[in-house]
Amino acid sequence: MKIILLGCPGAGKGTQAEGLVKKYGLTHLSTGDLFRAEIAKGSPLGQKVQDYMKRGTLVPDEVVVEVVAAKLDDISGGWLLDGFPRTLPQAQALDGYLKSNQVKIDAVLYLAMEEDTVVSRLSGRRSCAKCKAVYNVATKPPKTEGKCDGCGGDLMQREDDKEATIRKRMMVFNDLTQPLVTFYKTECPFHEVDGSGSPGEVGEKLFAILDKVQETQKA
Ligand code: AMP
């Protein structure tokens, strides 16, 4: 299956993507994770994108599109896009790429969220510097403050999860990414799910949608 996971920052795309790629055997392509890994390596791409990310603004379309197209070329089976596309030009570039490769999107999954819920969720988010496990000081605290339950690594707050940057990222989302909802409603099989429930509840709803997609494909 070829899946696009849409949602504002903090809607739970990363958490849900983990469950979905495992259950359906997909390759997870998260542009945010990819850029963070490049920054950690200090690569030329990392250096190019780090200032945009720190400020909570978007990396230029042409940079993102080139990186994603190269990654998609390397994937042989199904995939799930998380955090891409994020602007109309990115969606149009993806559309062109898919058409020229005769590939169709099986489902666009949109995790809908209210802005205030997002801000409290993101400002409490912490992730393990070593194994990347994600916690939340309000809703999923670690057993020992500041330490990962699994590997004991230090828990860090992402630079772009500070409140002012979160508000900025939400503005960027509303201006540039929200229009994709209208685009995909007419272009692809589109499913909206309330992202404010627990990860388990949201996951069950997404599984039900993709199980149906798979059944239809088998029929
Ligand atoms: P994320 O982890 O998806 O919230 O992405 C973190 C940051 O990476 C964003 O705030 C952007 O600066 C950058 N980024 C990730 N994906 C994209 C994209 N598709 N287009 C432009 N910038 C992106």
PDB file of C-alpha atoms and ligand atoms in Angstrom:
ATOM      1  CA  MET A   1       0.000   0.000   0.000  1.00  0.00           C
ATOM      2  CA  LYS A   2       1.013   3.601  -0.623  1.00  0.00           C
ATOM      3  CA  ILE A   3      -0.154   5.851   2.198  1.00  0.00           C
ATOM      4  CA  ILE A   4       0.097   9.559   3.027  1.00  0.00           C
ATOM      5  CA  LEU A   5      -0.262  10.521   6.678  1.00  0.00           C
ATOM      6  CA  LEU A   6      -1.336  14.150   7.053  1.00  0.00           C
ATOM      7  CA  GLY A   7      -1.746  16.190  10.215  1.00  0.00           C
ATOM      8  CA  CYS A   8      -0.495  19.272  11.999  1.00  0.00           C
ATOM      9  CA  PRO A   9       2.649  19.137  14.170  1.00  0.00           C
ATOM     10  CA  GLY A  10       1.841  17.111  17.285  1.00  0.00           C
ATOM     11  CA  ALA A  11      -1.151  15.296  15.789  1.00  0.00           C
ATOM     12  CA  GLY A  12       0.609  11.992  16.455  1.00  0.00           C
ATOM     13  CA  LYS A  13       1.854  11.233  12.939  1.00  0.00           C
ATOM     14  CA  GLY A  14       5.148   9.754  14.155  1.00  0.00           C
ATOM     15  CA  THR A  15       3.531   7.529  16.781  1.00  0.00           C
ATOM     16  CA  GLN A  16       0.822   6.288  14.426  1.00  0.00           C
ATOM     17  CA  ALA A  17       3.289   5.793  11.590  1.00  0.00           C
ATOM     18  CA  GLU A  18       5.257   3.346  13.770  1.00  0.00           C
ATOM     19  CA  GLY A  19       2.196   1.125  14.296  1.00  0.00           C
ATOM     20  CA  LEU A  20       1.067   1.330  10.689  1.00  0.00           C
ATOM     21  CA  VAL A  21       4.393   0.456   9.071  1.00  0.00           C
ATOM     22  CA  LYS A  22       4.746  -2.516  11.419  1.00  0.00           C
ATOM     23  CA  LYS A  23       1.258  -3.899  10.808  1.00  0.00           C
ATOM     24  CA  TYR A  24       1.206  -3.427   7.023  1.00  0.00           C
ATOM     25  CA  GLY A  25       4.897  -4.006   6.257  1.00  0.00           C
ATOM     26  CA  LEU A  26       5.488  -0.521   4.838  1.00  0.00           C
ATOM     27  CA  THR A  27       8.639   1.584   4.595  1.00  0.00           C
ATOM     28  CA  HIS A  28       8.329   4.681   6.784  1.00  0.00           C
ATOM     29  CA  LEU A  29       9.540   7.874   5.138  1.00  0.00           C
ATOM     30  CA  SER A  30       9.479  10.793   7.587  1.00  0.00           C
ATOM     31  CA  THR A  31      11.074  13.939   6.169  1.00  0.00           C
ATOM     32  CA  GLY A  32      11.425  15.414   9.680  1.00  0.00           C
ATOM     33  CA  ASP A  33      13.291  12.291  10.962  1.00  0.00           C
ATOM     34  CA  LEU A  34      15.397  12.230   7.822  1.00  0.00           C
ATOM     35  CA  PHE A  35      16.439  15.872   8.233  1.00  0.00           C
ATOM     36  CA  ARG A  36      17.159  15.419  11.980  1.00  0.00           C
ATOM     37  CA  ALA A  37      19.424  12.460  11.143  1.00  0.00           C
ATOM     38  CA  GLU A  38      21.277  14.549   8.538  1.00  0.00           C
ATOM     39  CA  ILE A  39      21.732  17.395  11.050  1.00  0.00           C
ATOM     40  CA  ALA A  40      23.084  14.926  13.641  1.00  0.00           C
ATOM     41  CA  LYS A  41      25.589  13.652  11.040  1.00  0.00           C
ATOM     42  CA  GLY A  42      26.570  17.227  10.136  1.00  0.00           C
ATOM     43  CA  SER A  43      26.106  16.402   6.435  1.00  0.00           C
ATOM     44  CA  PRO A  44      25.788  19.135   3.749  1.00  0.00           C
ATOM     45  CA  LEU A  45      22.024  18.460   3.609  1.00  0.00           C
ATOM     46  CA  GLY A  46      21.835  18.754   7.419  1.00  0.00           C
ATOM     47  CA  GLN A  47      23.639  22.087   7.304  1.00  0.00           C
ATOM     48  CA  LYS A  48      21.289  23.305   4.580  1.00  0.00           C
ATOM     49  CA  VAL A  49      18.102  22.500   6.548  1.00  0.00           C
ATOM     50  CA  GLN A  50      19.009  23.142  10.189  1.00  0.00           C
ATOM     51  CA  ASP A  51      18.191  26.861  10.355  1.00  0.00           C
ATOM     52  CA  TYR A  52      14.744  26.377   8.826  1.00  0.00           C
ATOM     53  CA  MET A  53      13.964  23.632  11.327  1.00  0.00           C
ATOM     54  CA  LYS A  54      15.183  25.597  14.344  1.00  0.00           C
ATOM     55  CA  ARG A  55      12.979  28.530  13.356  1.00  0.00           C
ATOM     56  CA  GLY A  56       9.939  26.304  12.780  1.00  0.00           C
ATOM     57  CA  THR A  57       9.723  27.276   9.101  1.00  0.00           C
ATOM     58  CA  LEU A  58       9.637  24.909   6.157  1.00  0.00           C
ATOM     59  CA  VAL A  59      12.646  23.667   4.243  1.00  0.00           C
ATOM     60  CA  PRO A  60      12.353  24.928   0.602  1.00  0.00           C
ATOM     61  CA  ASP A  61      10.161  22.753  -1.610  1.00  0.00           C
ATOM     62  CA  GLU A  62      12.870  21.961  -4.170  1.00  0.00           C
ATOM     63  CA  VAL A  63      15.196  20.569  -1.455  1.00  0.00           C
ATOM     64  CA  VAL A  64      12.485  18.355   0.078  1.00  0.00           C
ATOM     65  CA  VAL A  65      11.116  17.120  -3.256  1.00  0.00           C
ATOM     66  CA  GLU A  66      14.560  16.057  -4.467  1.00  0.00           C
ATOM     67  CA  VAL A  67      15.282  14.156  -1.239  1.00  0.00           C
ATOM     68  CA  VAL A  68      11.910  12.384  -1.214  1.00  0.00           C
ATOM     69  CA  ALA A  69      12.036  11.410  -4.901  1.00  0.00           C
ATOM     70  CA  ALA A  70      15.492   9.876  -4.400  1.00  0.00           C
ATOM     71  CA  LYS A  71      14.244   7.911  -1.377  1.00  0.00           C
ATOM     72  CA  LEU A  72      11.097   6.687  -3.158  1.00  0.00           C
ATOM     73  CA  ASP A  73      13.234   5.463  -6.060  1.00  0.00           C
ATOM     74  CA  ASP A  74      15.004   3.163  -3.587  1.00  0.00           C
ATOM     75  CA  ILE A  75      11.874   1.625  -2.019  1.00  0.00           C
ATOM     76  CA  SER A  76      10.513  -1.475  -3.720  1.00  0.00           C
ATOM     77  CA  GLY A  77       7.318  -2.264  -1.735  1.00  0.00           C
ATOM     78  CA  GLY A  78       4.672  -0.190   0.022  1.00  0.00           C
ATOM     79  CA  TRP A  79       5.461   3.032   1.828  1.00  0.00           C
ATOM     80  CA  LEU A  80       4.012   5.564   4.210  1.00  0.00           C
ATOM     81  CA  LEU A  81       4.840   9.262   3.875  1.00  0.00           C
ATOM     82  CA  ASP A  82       4.886  11.150   7.177  1.00  0.00           C
ATOM     83  CA  GLY A  83       5.421  14.934   7.118  1.00  0.00           C
ATOM     84  CA  PHE A  84       5.496  15.064   3.322  1.00  0.00           C
ATOM     85  CA  PRO A  85       3.922  16.649   1.331  1.00  0.00           C
ATOM     86  CA  ARG A  86       3.484  19.817   3.355  1.00  0.00           C
ATOM     87  CA  THR A  87       2.732  22.402   0.660  1.00  0.00           C
ATOM     88  CA  LEU A  88       0.675  22.426  -2.513  1.00  0.00           C
ATOM     89  CA  PRO A  89       3.799  22.558  -4.754  1.00  0.00           C
ATOM     90  CA  GLN A  90       5.165  19.481  -2.889  1.00  0.00           C
ATOM     91  CA  ALA A  91       1.840  17.657  -3.402  1.00  0.00           C
ATOM     92  CA  GLN A  92       1.857  18.562  -7.103  1.00  0.00           C
ATOM     93  CA  ALA A  93       5.478  17.426  -7.472  1.00  0.00           C
ATOM     94  CA  LEU A  94       4.607  14.130  -5.754  1.00  0.00           C
ATOM     95  CA  ASP A  95       1.586  13.745  -8.021  1.00  0.00           C
ATOM     96  CA  GLY A  96       3.788  14.180 -11.101  1.00  0.00           C
ATOM     97  CA  TYR A  97       6.360  11.697  -9.758  1.00  0.00           C
ATOM     98  CA  LEU A  98       3.680   9.096  -9.001  1.00  0.00           C
ATOM     99  CA  LYS A  99       1.977   9.497 -12.368  1.00  0.00           C
ATOM    100  CA  SER A 100       5.242   9.094 -14.237  1.00  0.00           C
ATOM    101  CA  ASN A 101       5.915   5.915 -12.214  1.00  0.00           C
ATOM    102  CA  GLN A 102       2.298   4.699 -12.597  1.00  0.00           C
ATOM    103  CA  VAL A 103       1.782   4.547  -8.859  1.00  0.00           C
ATOM    104  CA  LYS A 104      -1.516   5.370  -7.097  1.00  0.00           C
ATOM    105  CA  ILE A 105      -2.061   6.509  -3.498  1.00  0.00           C
ATOM    106  CA  ASP A 106      -4.236   3.949  -1.671  1.00  0.00           C
ATOM    107  CA  ALA A 107      -5.225   6.235   1.212  1.00  0.00           C
ATOM    108  CA  VAL A 108      -4.608   9.682   2.626  1.00  0.00           C
ATOM    109  CA  LEU A 109      -5.070   9.559   6.402  1.00  0.00           C
ATOM    110  CA  TYR A 110      -5.669  12.948   8.011  1.00  0.00           C
ATOM    111  CA  LEU A 111      -5.263  13.275  11.796  1.00  0.00           C
ATOM    112  CA  ALA A 112      -7.402  16.300  12.763  1.00  0.00           C
ATOM    113  CA  MET A 113      -6.558  18.284  15.937  1.00  0.00           C
ATOM    114  CA  GLU A 114      -7.436  21.560  17.731  1.00  0.00           C
ATOM    115  CA  GLU A 115      -4.543  24.029  18.106  1.00  0.00           C
ATOM    116  CA  ASP A 116      -4.650  24.265  21.943  1.00  0.00           C
ATOM    117  CA  THR A 117      -4.505  20.483  22.294  1.00  0.00           C
ATOM    118  CA  VAL A 118      -1.494  20.494  19.995  1.00  0.00           C
ATOM    119  CA  VAL A 119       0.374  23.136  22.009  1.00  0.00           C
ATOM    120  CA  SER A 120      -0.068  21.302  25.319  1.00  0.00           C
ATOM    121  CA  ARG A 121       0.844  17.990  23.697  1.00  0.00           C
ATOM    122  CA  LEU A 122       3.990  19.275  21.988  1.00  0.00           C
ATOM    123  CA  SER A 123       5.331  21.459  24.782  1.00  0.00           C
ATOM    124  CA  GLY A 124       5.253  18.360  27.043  1.00  0.00           C
ATOM    125  CA  ARG A 125       6.926  16.086  24.491  1.00  0.00           C
ATOM    126  CA  ARG A 126      10.350  14.646  25.347  1.00  0.00           C
ATOM    127  CA  SER A 127      12.331  12.086  23.402  1.00  0.00           C
ATOM    128  CA  CYS A 128      15.221   9.829  24.313  1.00  0.00           C
ATOM    129  CA  ALA A 129      18.516  11.066  22.920  1.00  0.00           C
ATOM    130  CA  LYS A 130      19.688   7.451  22.515  1.00  0.00           C
ATOM    131  CA  CYS A 131      16.781   5.243  21.352  1.00  0.00           C
ATOM    132  CA  LYS A 132      14.328   8.001  20.236  1.00  0.00           C
ATOM    133  CA  ALA A 133      11.450   6.656  22.426  1.00  0.00           C
ATOM    134  CA  VAL A 134       8.852   9.400  22.899  1.00  0.00           C
ATOM    135  CA  TYR A 135       7.349  10.511  26.261  1.00  0.00           C
ATOM    136  CA  ASN A 136       5.091  13.322  27.424  1.00  0.00           C
ATOM    137  CA  VAL A 137       5.535  14.949  30.839  1.00  0.00           C
ATOM    138  CA  ALA A 138       1.725  15.300  31.166  1.00  0.00           C
ATOM    139  CA  THR A 139       0.282  12.208  29.499  1.00  0.00           C
ATOM    140  CA  LYS A 140       3.094   9.633  29.321  1.00  0.00           C
ATOM    141  CA  PRO A 141       5.778  10.522  31.889  1.00  0.00           C
ATOM    142  CA  PRO A 142       8.870   8.344  32.281  1.00  0.00           C
ATOM    143  CA  LYS A 143       9.267   6.411  35.585  1.00  0.00           C
ATOM    144  CA  THR A 144      12.342   8.501  36.460  1.00  0.00           C
ATOM    145  CA  GLU A 145      12.220  12.178  35.517  1.00  0.00           C
ATOM    146  CA  GLY A 146      14.440  12.978  32.545  1.00  0.00           C
ATOM    147  CA  LYS A 147      15.448   9.340  31.891  1.00  0.00           C
ATOM    148  CA  CYS A 148      14.235   6.826  29.301  1.00  0.00           C
ATOM    149  CA  ASP A 149      12.397   3.801  30.802  1.00  0.00           C
ATOM    150  CA  GLY A 150      13.768   1.529  28.088  1.00  0.00           C
ATOM    151  CA  CYS A 151      17.471   2.378  27.784  1.00  0.00           C
ATOM    152  CA  GLY A 152      18.158   4.933  30.547  1.00  0.00           C
ATOM    153  CA  GLY A 153      19.165   7.602  27.990  1.00  0.00           C
ATOM    154  CA  ASP A 154      18.614  11.320  28.662  1.00  0.00           C
ATOM    155  CA  LEU A 155      15.235  12.734  27.643  1.00  0.00           C
ATOM    156  CA  MET A 156      15.479  15.904  25.566  1.00  0.00           C
ATOM    157  CA  GLN A 157      13.037  18.512  24.346  1.00  0.00           C
ATOM    158  CA  ARG A 158      13.221  19.152  20.618  1.00  0.00           C
ATOM    159  CA  GLU A 159      14.426  22.676  19.837  1.00  0.00           C
ATOM    160  CA  ASP A 160      11.260  23.242  17.784  1.00  0.00           C
ATOM    161  CA  ASP A 161       8.925  22.049  20.579  1.00  0.00           C
ATOM    162  CA  LYS A 162       9.330  25.279  22.595  1.00  0.00           C
ATOM    163  CA  GLU A 163       5.972  27.097  22.812  1.00  0.00           C
ATOM    164  CA  ALA A 164       6.799  30.102  20.586  1.00  0.00           C
ATOM    165  CA  THR A 165       8.144  27.796  17.883  1.00  0.00           C
ATOM    166  CA  ILE A 166       5.102  25.522  18.167  1.00  0.00           C
ATOM    167  CA  ARG A 167       2.790  28.521  17.550  1.00  0.00           C
ATOM    168  CA  LYS A 168       4.922  29.439  14.544  1.00  0.00           C
ATOM    169  CA  ARG A 169       4.772  25.859  13.210  1.00  0.00           C
ATOM    170  CA  MET A 170       0.968  25.892  13.607  1.00  0.00           C
ATOM    171  CA  MET A 171       0.766  29.143  11.599  1.00  0.00           C
ATOM    172  CA  VAL A 172       2.885  27.549   8.895  1.00  0.00           C
ATOM    173  CA  PHE A 173       0.622  24.484   8.961  1.00  0.00           C
ATOM    174  CA  ASN A 174      -2.578  26.532   8.688  1.00  0.00           C
ATOM    175  CA  ASP A 175      -1.209  28.639   5.837  1.00  0.00           C
ATOM    176  CA  LEU A 176       0.657  26.057   3.781  1.00  0.00           C
ATOM    177  CA  THR A 177      -0.379  22.510   4.707  1.00  0.00           C
ATOM    178  CA  GLN A 178      -4.091  22.810   5.537  1.00  0.00           C
ATOM    179  CA  PRO A 179      -4.901  23.506   1.819  1.00  0.00           C
ATOM    180  CA  LEU A 180      -3.684  19.967   1.090  1.00  0.00           C
ATOM    181  CA  VAL A 181      -6.766  18.625   2.848  1.00  0.00           C
ATOM    182  CA  THR A 182      -8.938  20.147   0.123  1.00  0.00           C
ATOM    183  CA  PHE A 183      -6.511  18.966  -2.569  1.00  0.00           C
ATOM    184  CA  TYR A 184      -6.476  15.347  -1.377  1.00  0.00           C
ATOM    185  CA  LYS A 185     -10.229  15.200  -0.709  1.00  0.00           C
ATOM    186  CA  THR A 186     -10.740  15.505  -4.449  1.00  0.00           C
ATOM    187  CA  GLU A 187      -7.617  13.679  -5.681  1.00  0.00           C
ATOM    188  CA  CYS A 188      -7.355  10.508  -3.530  1.00  0.00           C
ATOM    189  CA  PRO A 189      -9.271   8.189  -1.177  1.00  0.00           C
ATOM    190  CA  PHE A 190      -9.309  10.506   1.860  1.00  0.00           C
ATOM    191  CA  HIS A 191     -10.031   9.588   5.497  1.00  0.00           C
ATOM    192  CA  GLU A 192     -10.247  12.019   8.412  1.00  0.00           C
ATOM    193  CA  VAL A 193      -9.699  10.716  11.954  1.00  0.00           C
ATOM    194  CA  ASP A 194      -9.890  12.666  15.237  1.00  0.00           C
ATOM    195  CA  GLY A 195      -6.274  12.721  16.434  1.00  0.00           C
ATOM    196  CA  SER A 196      -7.042  13.840  19.992  1.00  0.00           C
ATOM    197  CA  GLY A 197      -7.811  10.359  21.382  1.00  0.00           C
ATOM    198  CA  SER A 198      -5.218   8.076  22.995  1.00  0.00           C
ATOM    199  CA  PRO A 199      -2.613   6.628  20.606  1.00  0.00           C
ATOM    200  CA  GLY A 200      -4.334   3.230  20.951  1.00  0.00           C
ATOM    201  CA  GLU A 201      -7.781   4.599  20.072  1.00  0.00           C
ATOM    202  CA  VAL A 202      -6.513   6.561  17.081  1.00  0.00           C
ATOM    203  CA  GLY A 203      -4.459   3.555  15.934  1.00  0.00           C
ATOM    204  CA  GLU A 204      -7.514   1.257  16.002  1.00  0.00           C
ATOM    205  CA  LYS A 205      -9.443   3.683  13.767  1.00  0.00           C
ATOM    206  CA  LEU A 206      -6.560   3.843  11.291  1.00  0.00           C
ATOM    207  CA  PHE A 207      -6.191   0.049  11.269  1.00  0.00           C
ATOM    208  CA  ALA A 208      -9.923  -0.308  10.515  1.00  0.00           C
ATOM    209  CA  ILE A 209      -9.577   2.035   7.527  1.00  0.00           C
ATOM    210  CA  LEU A 210      -6.502   0.316   6.091  1.00  0.00           C
ATOM    211  CA  ASP A 211      -7.911  -3.189   6.716  1.00  0.00           C
ATOM    212  CA  LYS A 212     -10.859  -2.181   4.509  1.00  0.00           C
ATOM    213  CA  VAL A 213      -8.512  -0.774   1.844  1.00  0.00           C
ATOM    214  CA  GLN A 214      -6.626  -4.091   1.814  1.00  0.00           C
ATOM    215  CA  GLU A 215      -9.837  -6.137   1.636  1.00  0.00           C
ATOM    216  CA  THR A 216     -11.053  -4.094  -1.347  1.00  0.00           C
ATOM    217  CA  GLN A 217      -7.717  -4.634  -3.106  1.00  0.00           C
ATOM    218  CA  LYS A 218      -7.907  -8.418  -2.548  1.00  0.00           C
ATOM    219  CA  ALA A 219     -11.561  -8.636  -3.762  1.00  0.00           C
TER     220      ALA A 219
HETATM  221  P1  AMP B   1       8.364  17.119  11.630  1.00  0.00           P
HETATM  222  O1  AMP B   1       9.232  16.216  12.409  1.00  0.00           O
HETATM  223  O2  AMP B   1       7.594  16.430  10.530  1.00  0.00           O
HETATM  224  O3  AMP B   1       7.443  17.958  12.507  1.00  0.00           O
HETATM  225  O4  AMP B   1       9.335  18.161  10.852  1.00  0.00           O
HETATM  226  C1  AMP B   1      10.203  19.007  11.565  1.00  0.00           C
HETATM  227  C2  AMP B   1      10.681  20.137  10.660  1.00  0.00           C
HETATM  228  O5  AMP B   1      11.360  19.605   9.510  1.00  0.00           O
HETATM  229  C3  AMP B   1       9.595  21.037  10.076  1.00  0.00           C
HETATM  230  O6  AMP B   1       9.156  22.039  10.991  1.00  0.00           O
HETATM  231  C4  AMP B   1      10.311  21.605   8.856  1.00  0.00           C
HETATM  232  O7  AMP B   1      11.240  22.616   9.218  1.00  0.00           O
HETATM  233  C5  AMP B   1      11.122  20.405   8.364  1.00  0.00           C
HETATM  234  N1  AMP B   1      10.323  19.598   7.416  1.00  0.00           N
HETATM  235  C6  AMP B   1       9.926  18.299   7.573  1.00  0.00           C
HETATM  236  N2  AMP B   1       9.221  17.875   6.516  1.00  0.00           N
HETATM  237  C7  AMP B   1       9.150  18.937   5.660  1.00  0.00           C
HETATM  238  C8  AMP B   1       8.533  19.142   4.399  1.00  0.00           C
HETATM  239  N3  AMP B   1       7.813  18.180   3.789  1.00  0.00           N
HETATM  240  N4  AMP B   1       8.676  20.355   3.821  1.00  0.00           N
HETATM  241  C9  AMP B   1       9.388  21.347   4.385  1.00  0.00           C
HETATM  242  N5  AMP B   1       9.974  21.229   5.597  1.00  0.00           N
HETATM  243  C10 AMP B   1       9.869  20.027   6.235  1.00  0.00           C
END
